[in-house]
Amino acid sequence: MFAAPDAILLLPCNGRLIRQPSRPLARDHAMQLTAILQDVMDSSREGDMKFPSTHVTSLAVLAALFAVAAPVQAGSNVDPVADAPAQERGSTGWQPFVSLTPLYQGSADLDRGGDFKVGGAVVRGGASRDFGGGTRAGVTLNYDYLDYSFSTPNSLAARSPWGVVQRYGLSLPISFAVGDGWRLGVAPSVDWFRENGASTGDSLVWGALFSATRRFADGNLIGLGVGAYDGIEKTSVFPFLLVDWRLGERWRLINPLASGPTGPAGIELDYQFDGGWTAGVGVSYRVMRFRLDNDGPTPDGVGEERGVPVFLRVTRQFNDQMALHLYGGVVTAGQLRVENSSGNLLRKDDFDAAPFFGATFIGRF
């Protein structure tokens, strides 16, 4: 779902424009990217990696292969310096940034009875700095607020299985240039995911993302990484892919915006219009795990929502520092789960496709 933790480090900025290759060169890059991705997927099959098993469309399956997104509890691990316009890099001092995303997911029927809807907001803020010599670092504060509304009774409980869920935490991304376009990054983070009334100590999730990316002379970027997180009765280790690749004069293949309502664990096809407008269509995979209220229907238990957002994005880039991203789409392959305090499954139910809408404002100062 929307407020799931972000699973991407060193994500390229969707709003920043890079030099556009010629059409023949773009075709060569597309073929090169296809070969690289095929090698990644072949390696995944040889290693018998497990991907999310859901009744999704072939496009959603493709996105899952690109993102290799396991249930994650990570911080907001975008490298804010990498996202900054080129002319700001190397500047002395810290560069603050902030993003605000109001979101709404419409009513969806649960397969075994009842329905639910969600509204809320996602906030990110912090600062970044280029220390010179290819070293960049930043600090990001994370806050999510989700207000779930269930019909009663429903298939998960005689009353609402959970209500307001909040996430707050901190991440510290840092990356190093190592030559020939390569960059290594690490982003340790600590977050708390809890329904109101849940134990703070039992809601802690901590871990880190590690990545290696290569940016080519024409601006194209591809990379791989691994994340490892522990907390809320689960330990997760997962690989992921980073991509920012020109397919033509106006087309790009990218990861979705990390601070947006869909999260970055997916793939998006972006088209650049004139006048500062871009649009994209994409798909992602989201998971949200959180500790439940001590006095709720499942005391000190675990709630989880997962789904596959399929979306359309329209962006207006006002200048190098400010952009507005508008989203609309549908969450498919959705499922809600309730576990006991030890993480053992008690109840689960799939939900029908649910419409969602969101808007992300990003400012750098």
Tab-separated table of C-alpha atoms in Angstrom:
chain	number	residue	atom	x	y	z
A	1	MET	CA	0.000	0.000	0.000
A	2	PHE	CA	0.899	3.632	-0.035
A	3	ALA	CA	2.674	4.187	3.251
A	4	ALA	CA	4.881	1.174	2.965
A	5	PRO	CA	8.520	2.014	3.542
A	6	ASP	CA	10.582	3.040	0.586
A	7	ALA	CA	12.843	0.323	-0.773
A	8	ILE	CA	15.145	2.225	-3.095
A	9	LEU	CA	18.501	3.922	-2.519
A	10	LEU	CA	20.067	6.451	-4.896
A	11	LEU	CA	16.874	6.839	-6.879
A	12	PRO	CA	17.114	9.154	-9.904
A	13	CYS	CA	14.936	12.253	-9.764
A	14	ASN	CA	11.891	11.956	-12.031
A	15	GLY	CA	11.701	15.694	-12.457
A	16	ARG	CA	15.306	16.411	-13.444
A	17	LEU	CA	16.087	16.415	-17.135
A	18	ILE	CA	19.240	14.823	-18.500
A	19	ARG	CA	20.871	15.089	-21.890
A	20	GLN	CA	18.852	13.240	-24.497
A	21	PRO	CA	20.638	10.773	-26.791
A	22	SER	CA	19.936	10.568	-30.497
A	23	ARG	CA	17.350	8.089	-31.748
A	24	PRO	CA	19.907	5.468	-32.998
A	25	LEU	CA	21.862	5.765	-29.764
A	26	ALA	CA	18.672	5.398	-27.750
A	27	ARG	CA	17.869	2.185	-29.619
A	28	ASP	CA	21.342	0.872	-28.784
A	29	HIS	CA	20.791	1.744	-25.125
A	30	ALA	CA	17.421	0.000	-25.114
A	31	MET	CA	19.026	-3.167	-26.488
A	32	GLN	CA	21.836	-2.915	-23.932
A	33	LEU	CA	19.357	-2.459	-21.073
A	34	THR	CA	17.295	-5.423	-22.267
A	35	ALA	CA	20.388	-7.637	-22.215
A	36	ILE	CA	21.323	-6.478	-18.718
A	37	LEU	CA	17.819	-7.071	-17.369
A	38	GLN	CA	17.715	-10.509	-18.999
A	39	ASP	CA	20.970	-11.409	-17.217
A	40	VAL	CA	19.469	-10.230	-13.912
A	41	MET	CA	16.317	-12.330	-14.391
A	42	ASP	CA	18.338	-15.374	-15.525
A	43	SER	CA	20.454	-15.084	-12.392
A	44	SER	CA	17.306	-14.801	-10.288
A	45	ARG	CA	15.910	-18.001	-11.782
A	46	GLU	CA	19.186	-19.847	-11.249
A	47	GLY	CA	19.159	-18.804	-7.590
A	48	ASP	CA	15.539	-19.895	-7.118
A	49	MET	CA	14.545	-16.491	-5.756
A	50	LYS	CA	11.005	-16.310	-4.448
A	51	PHE	CA	8.803	-13.550	-5.840
A	52	PRO	CA	5.432	-12.421	-4.440
A	53	SER	CA	2.791	-14.939	-5.494
A	54	THR	CA	-0.393	-13.085	-6.392
A	55	HIS	CA	-3.028	-13.186	-9.108
A	56	VAL	CA	-1.694	-10.108	-10.932
A	57	THR	CA	-1.478	-9.080	-14.544
A	58	SER	CA	1.614	-9.777	-16.610
A	59	LEU	CA	2.573	-6.108	-16.232
A	60	ALA	CA	2.503	-6.414	-12.462
A	61	VAL	CA	4.599	-9.562	-12.617
A	62	LEU	CA	7.129	-7.713	-14.796
A	63	ALA	CA	7.312	-4.913	-12.215
A	64	ALA	CA	7.859	-7.418	-9.430
A	65	LEU	CA	10.738	-8.896	-11.422
A	66	PHE	CA	12.239	-5.445	-11.889
A	67	ALA	CA	11.880	-4.431	-8.242
A	68	VAL	CA	12.197	-7.886	-6.635
A	69	ALA	CA	10.178	-6.379	-3.816
A	70	ALA	CA	9.833	-8.546	-0.728
A	71	PRO	CA	7.827	-7.263	2.258
A	72	VAL	CA	10.038	-4.390	3.377
A	73	GLN	CA	10.275	-2.122	6.405
A	74	ALA	CA	12.901	0.377	5.232
A	75	GLY	CA	13.428	4.105	5.562
A	76	SER	CA	13.041	6.844	2.961
A	77	ASN	CA	16.310	6.034	1.320
A	78	VAL	CA	16.442	8.287	-1.707
A	79	ASP	CA	19.807	9.951	-2.102
A	80	PRO	CA	18.656	13.595	-2.019
A	81	VAL	CA	21.937	14.817	-3.486
A	82	ALA	CA	21.622	12.481	-6.450
A	83	ASP	CA	18.121	13.869	-6.941
A	84	ALA	CA	19.276	17.488	-6.907
A	85	PRO	CA	19.746	19.451	-10.138
A	86	ALA	CA	23.259	19.191	-11.505
A	87	GLN	CA	24.078	22.839	-10.893
A	88	GLU	CA	23.438	22.378	-7.155
A	89	ARG	CA	25.912	19.516	-6.748
A	90	GLY	CA	29.212	20.439	-5.221
A	91	SER	CA	27.695	23.486	-3.496
A	92	THR	CA	28.902	24.109	0.038
A	93	GLY	CA	26.519	23.711	2.930
A	94	TRP	CA	23.447	21.599	3.446
A	95	GLN	CA	20.571	21.608	0.946
A	96	PRO	CA	17.174	21.154	2.669
A	97	PHE	CA	14.262	19.359	0.974
A	98	VAL	CA	10.671	18.475	1.808
A	99	SER	CA	7.838	16.491	0.215
A	100	LEU	CA	4.160	16.241	1.131
A	101	THR	CA	1.765	13.594	-0.275
A	102	PRO	CA	-1.940	13.570	0.630
A	103	LEU	CA	-3.551	10.319	-0.547
A	104	TYR	CA	-6.866	8.503	-0.637
A	105	GLN	CA	-7.769	4.882	-1.400
A	106	GLY	CA	-11.444	4.315	-2.134
A	107	SER	CA	-13.715	1.650	-0.719
A	108	ALA	CA	-12.814	-1.945	-1.558
A	109	ASP	CA	-14.870	-5.053	-0.787
A	110	LEU	CA	-13.247	-7.851	1.199
A	111	ASP	CA	-13.837	-11.263	-0.395
A	112	ARG	CA	-15.360	-12.825	2.731
A	113	GLY	CA	-17.428	-9.859	3.845
A	114	GLY	CA	-17.119	-6.184	4.649
A	115	ASP	CA	-15.193	-3.340	3.071
A	116	PHE	CA	-12.632	-0.678	3.973
A	117	LYS	CA	-11.077	2.567	2.758
A	118	VAL	CA	-7.966	4.598	3.653
A	119	GLY	CA	-6.970	8.251	3.734
A	120	GLY	CA	-3.834	9.935	4.959
A	121	ALA	CA	-0.587	11.676	4.164
A	122	VAL	CA	3.124	10.918	3.682
A	123	VAL	CA	5.719	13.528	4.707
A	124	ARG	CA	9.465	13.533	4.063
A	125	GLY	CA	11.972	16.191	5.018
A	126	GLY	CA	15.667	16.582	5.598
A	127	ALA	CA	18.883	17.895	4.154
A	128	SER	CA	21.763	16.686	2.017
A	129	ARG	CA	25.307	17.747	1.265
A	130	ASP	CA	28.016	17.088	-1.288
A	131	PHE	CA	31.252	16.774	0.677
A	132	GLY	CA	33.437	16.705	-2.426
A	133	GLY	CA	35.508	13.896	-3.844
A	134	GLY	CA	32.332	12.082	-4.888
A	135	THR	CA	31.019	11.696	-1.321
A	136	ARG	CA	27.394	12.626	-0.670
A	137	ALA	CA	25.346	12.243	2.471
A	138	GLY	CA	22.015	13.249	3.890
A	139	VAL	CA	19.486	12.822	6.644
A	140	THR	CA	15.785	12.148	6.020
A	141	LEU	CA	12.926	12.305	8.509
A	142	ASN	CA	9.932	10.089	7.694
A	143	TYR	CA	6.336	10.436	8.812
A	144	ASP	CA	3.239	8.617	7.495
A	145	TYR	CA	-0.346	8.897	8.729
A	146	LEU	CA	-3.012	6.436	7.541
A	147	ASP	CA	-6.608	6.403	8.754
A	148	TYR	CA	-8.340	3.075	7.983
A	149	SER	CA	-12.127	2.872	8.031
A	150	PHE	CA	-13.754	-0.614	8.116
A	151	SER	CA	-17.369	-1.654	7.891
A	152	THR	CA	-18.493	-3.779	10.849
A	153	PRO	CA	-18.600	-6.655	11.127
A	154	ASN	CA	-16.007	-7.711	8.562
A	155	SER	CA	-14.073	-10.861	7.687
A	156	LEU	CA	-11.114	-9.921	9.898
A	157	ALA	CA	-12.891	-8.975	13.135
A	158	ALA	CA	-16.272	-8.234	14.679
A	159	ARG	CA	-15.144	-4.606	14.723
A	160	SER	CA	-12.387	-2.679	12.965
A	161	PRO	CA	-9.190	-4.776	13.081
A	162	TRP	CA	-7.199	-1.513	13.207
A	163	GLY	CA	-7.728	2.230	12.854
A	164	VAL	CA	-5.111	4.985	12.635
A	165	VAL	CA	-1.608	3.738	11.732
A	166	GLN	CA	1.464	5.951	11.956
A	167	ARG	CA	5.066	5.555	10.887
A	168	TYR	CA	7.942	7.795	11.959
A	169	GLY	CA	11.649	7.354	11.638
A	170	LEU	CA	15.016	8.437	10.357
A	171	SER	CA	17.376	7.382	7.579
A	172	LEU	CA	20.982	8.402	6.860
A	173	PRO	CA	21.886	7.757	3.198
A	174	ILE	CA	25.517	8.110	2.176
A	175	SER	CA	27.190	7.297	-1.131
A	176	PHE	CA	30.700	7.284	-2.597
A	177	ALA	CA	31.952	7.628	-6.163
A	178	VAL	CA	34.480	4.894	-6.955
A	179	GLY	CA	35.389	5.757	-10.535
A	180	ASP	CA	34.223	4.997	-14.076
A	181	GLY	CA	30.685	6.122	-13.266
A	182	TRP	CA	30.246	3.685	-10.361
A	183	ARG	CA	28.779	4.728	-7.018
A	184	LEU	CA	28.383	2.682	-3.824
A	185	GLY	CA	25.744	3.570	-1.271
A	186	VAL	CA	24.454	2.564	2.140
A	187	ALA	CA	21.381	3.866	3.947
A	188	PRO	CA	20.873	2.716	7.552
A	189	SER	CA	17.465	3.527	8.987
A	190	VAL	CA	15.287	3.103	12.044
A	191	ASP	CA	11.488	3.390	11.957
A	192	TRP	CA	8.455	2.724	14.109
A	193	PHE	CA	5.252	1.362	12.500
A	194	ARG	CA	2.304	1.254	14.900
A	195	GLU	CA	-1.411	1.590	15.278
A	196	ASN	CA	-2.378	4.201	17.849
A	197	GLY	CA	-2.210	2.496	21.238
A	198	ALA	CA	0.445	-0.055	20.235
A	199	SER	CA	3.680	-0.528	22.131
A	200	THR	CA	6.418	1.714	20.729
A	201	GLY	CA	9.145	-0.735	21.717
A	202	ASP	CA	7.440	-3.574	19.831
A	203	SER	CA	7.003	-1.423	16.692
A	204	LEU	CA	10.676	-0.862	15.896
A	205	VAL	CA	12.135	-1.800	12.502
A	206	TRP	CA	15.823	-1.284	11.754
A	207	GLY	CA	18.229	-2.181	8.985
A	208	ALA	CA	19.946	-0.805	5.898
A	209	LEU	CA	20.033	-0.759	2.118
A	210	PHE	CA	23.255	-1.327	0.159
A	211	SER	CA	23.562	-0.444	-3.517
A	212	ALA	CA	25.952	-0.198	-6.453
A	213	THR	CA	24.993	1.913	-9.462
A	214	ARG	CA	26.698	2.939	-12.656
A	215	ARG	CA	25.907	6.120	-14.561
A	216	PHE	CA	27.099	6.126	-18.164
A	217	ALA	CA	28.470	9.106	-20.082
A	218	ASP	CA	25.086	9.754	-21.713
A	219	GLY	CA	23.343	9.970	-18.313
A	220	ASN	CA	21.772	6.499	-18.284
A	221	LEU	CA	21.923	4.683	-14.939
A	222	ILE	CA	21.416	1.114	-13.784
A	223	GLY	CA	22.248	-0.590	-10.512
A	224	LEU	CA	21.544	-3.384	-8.083
A	225	GLY	CA	21.231	-3.486	-4.328
A	226	VAL	CA	20.198	-5.525	-1.321
A	227	GLY	CA	18.224	-4.579	1.767
A	228	ALA	CA	18.174	-6.240	5.181
A	229	TYR	CA	15.641	-5.332	7.903
A	230	ASP	CA	14.475	-6.759	11.190
A	231	GLY	CA	11.422	-5.969	13.284
A	232	ILE	CA	7.721	-6.625	13.943
A	233	GLU	CA	8.208	-10.405	14.047
A	234	LYS	CA	9.924	-10.644	10.669
A	235	THR	CA	13.401	-10.450	9.149
A	236	SER	CA	13.585	-9.510	5.462
A	237	VAL	CA	16.507	-9.710	3.042
A	238	PHE	CA	15.767	-8.768	-0.563
A	239	PRO	CA	17.468	-7.590	-3.777
A	240	PHE	CA	16.278	-4.627	-5.840
A	241	LEU	CA	16.970	-2.930	-9.166
A	242	LEU	CA	17.642	0.763	-9.866
A	243	VAL	CA	17.092	2.142	-13.359
A	244	ASP	CA	16.995	5.493	-15.170
A	245	TRP	CA	17.320	4.701	-18.873
A	246	ARG	CA	16.538	6.706	-21.992
A	247	LEU	CA	14.550	4.779	-24.616
A	248	GLY	CA	14.217	7.693	-27.044
A	249	GLU	CA	14.280	11.463	-27.226
A	250	ARG	CA	11.308	11.756	-24.857
A	251	TRP	CA	10.918	8.289	-23.300
A	252	ARG	CA	12.566	7.030	-20.113
A	253	LEU	CA	12.350	3.844	-18.052
A	254	ILE	CA	12.604	4.726	-14.345
A	255	ASN	CA	11.712	3.633	-10.838
A	256	PRO	CA	8.620	5.363	-9.454
A	257	LEU	CA	9.084	8.376	-7.208
A	258	ALA	CA	10.114	7.176	-3.741
A	259	SER	CA	8.149	9.807	-1.827
A	260	GLY	CA	4.992	9.367	-3.930
A	261	PRO	CA	1.869	7.366	-3.031
A	262	THR	CA	2.966	4.271	-4.994
A	263	GLY	CA	6.461	3.844	-3.537
A	264	PRO	CA	9.604	3.134	-5.576
A	265	ALA	CA	9.504	-0.696	-5.754
A	266	GLY	CA	8.371	-0.981	-9.346
A	267	ILE	CA	8.841	0.316	-12.871
A	268	GLU	CA	7.499	3.325	-14.751
A	269	LEU	CA	7.532	4.435	-18.387
A	270	ASP	CA	7.926	8.218	-18.507
A	271	TYR	CA	7.199	10.620	-21.405
A	272	GLN	CA	8.499	14.202	-21.519
A	273	PHE	CA	6.242	16.880	-22.988
A	274	ASP	CA	7.248	20.441	-23.736
A	275	GLY	CA	6.806	23.197	-21.181
A	276	GLY	CA	7.901	21.326	-18.054
A	277	TRP	CA	5.230	18.597	-18.217
A	278	THR	CA	5.862	14.850	-18.006
A	279	ALA	CA	3.576	11.837	-17.685
A	280	GLY	CA	4.152	8.237	-16.773
A	281	VAL	CA	2.401	4.909	-16.459
A	282	GLY	CA	3.690	2.297	-14.066
A	283	VAL	CA	3.199	-0.469	-11.566
A	284	SER	CA	4.707	-1.120	-8.138
A	285	TYR	CA	4.470	-3.509	-5.195
A	286	ARG	CA	3.776	-2.261	-1.663
A	287	VAL	CA	3.672	-3.881	1.771
A	288	MET	CA	2.868	-2.229	5.089
A	289	ARG	CA	3.410	-4.098	8.401
A	290	PHE	CA	2.625	-2.513	11.749
A	291	ARG	CA	2.106	-3.354	15.408
A	292	LEU	CA	-1.524	-3.409	16.585
A	293	ASP	CA	-3.124	-1.666	19.549
A	294	ASN	CA	-2.559	-3.324	22.933
A	295	ASP	CA	-6.308	-3.044	23.639
A	296	GLY	CA	-7.607	-3.860	20.152
A	297	PRO	CA	-9.270	-7.002	18.773
A	298	THR	CA	-5.812	-8.618	18.461
A	299	PRO	CA	-3.768	-7.198	21.371
A	300	ASP	CA	-0.121	-6.512	20.462
A	301	GLY	CA	-0.674	-8.351	17.176
A	302	VAL	CA	0.525	-7.479	13.673
A	303	GLY	CA	-1.473	-5.975	10.829
A	304	GLU	CA	-0.403	-6.023	7.204
A	305	GLU	CA	-1.660	-4.645	3.922
A	306	ARG	CA	-0.118	-5.501	0.561
A	307	GLY	CA	-1.076	-4.678	-2.997
A	308	VAL	CA	0.024	-3.840	-6.537
A	309	PRO	CA	-0.736	-0.223	-7.526
A	310	VAL	CA	-1.147	0.307	-11.273
A	311	PHE	CA	-1.061	4.043	-11.903
A	312	LEU	CA	-0.891	7.082	-14.155
A	313	ARG	CA	1.253	10.062	-13.112
A	314	VAL	CA	1.235	13.619	-14.478
A	315	THR	CA	4.006	15.991	-13.345
A	316	ARG	CA	4.475	19.741	-13.600
A	317	GLN	CA	8.085	20.808	-13.065
A	318	PHE	CA	7.851	24.473	-12.046
A	319	ASN	CA	11.629	24.966	-11.816
A	320	ASP	CA	14.717	23.063	-10.648
A	321	GLN	CA	13.554	23.254	-7.028
A	322	MET	CA	9.794	22.600	-7.135
A	323	ALA	CA	7.543	19.994	-8.758
A	324	LEU	CA	3.988	18.698	-8.377
A	325	HIS	CA	3.163	15.053	-9.181
A	326	LEU	CA	-0.496	13.995	-9.592
A	327	TYR	CA	-1.461	10.311	-9.339
A	328	GLY	CA	-4.480	8.196	-10.133
A	329	GLY	CA	-4.825	4.449	-10.406
A	330	VAL	CA	-6.056	1.236	-8.890
A	331	VAL	CA	-4.617	-1.104	-6.252
A	332	THR	CA	-4.846	-4.693	-7.503
A	333	ALA	CA	-3.986	-8.057	-5.922
A	334	GLY	CA	-4.675	-6.562	-2.497
A	335	GLN	CA	-4.646	-8.538	0.734
A	336	LEU	CA	-5.088	-7.775	4.460
A	337	ARG	CA	-3.552	-9.970	7.163
A	338	VAL	CA	-3.859	-10.220	10.937
A	339	GLU	CA	-1.155	-12.043	12.935
A	340	ASN	CA	-0.775	-12.669	16.662
A	341	SER	CA	1.915	-11.073	18.817
A	342	SER	CA	4.427	-13.740	17.697
A	343	GLY	CA	3.785	-13.176	13.978
A	344	ASN	CA	1.653	-16.301	13.407
A	345	LEU	CA	-1.146	-15.841	10.893
A	346	LEU	CA	-4.649	-15.673	12.379
A	347	ARG	CA	-6.769	-14.334	9.513
A	348	LYS	CA	-6.312	-12.994	6.008
A	349	ASP	CA	-8.590	-11.836	3.226
A	350	ASP	CA	-8.133	-10.525	-0.307
A	351	PHE	CA	-9.826	-7.310	-1.366
A	352	ASP	CA	-11.199	-6.147	-4.703
A	353	ALA	CA	-9.435	-3.593	-6.883
A	354	ALA	CA	-9.527	-0.214	-5.138
A	355	PRO	CA	-9.179	3.216	-6.796
A	356	PHE	CA	-6.576	5.571	-5.361
A	357	PHE	CA	-5.547	9.191	-5.845
A	358	GLY	CA	-2.638	11.221	-4.569
A	359	ALA	CA	-0.529	14.330	-5.118
A	360	THR	CA	3.131	14.830	-4.187
A	361	PHE	CA	4.682	18.262	-3.836
A	362	ILE	CA	8.492	18.334	-3.709
A	363	GLY	CA	10.550	21.378	-2.812
A	364	ARG	CA	14.320	21.902	-2.511
A	365	PHE	CA	15.666	25.087	-1.006
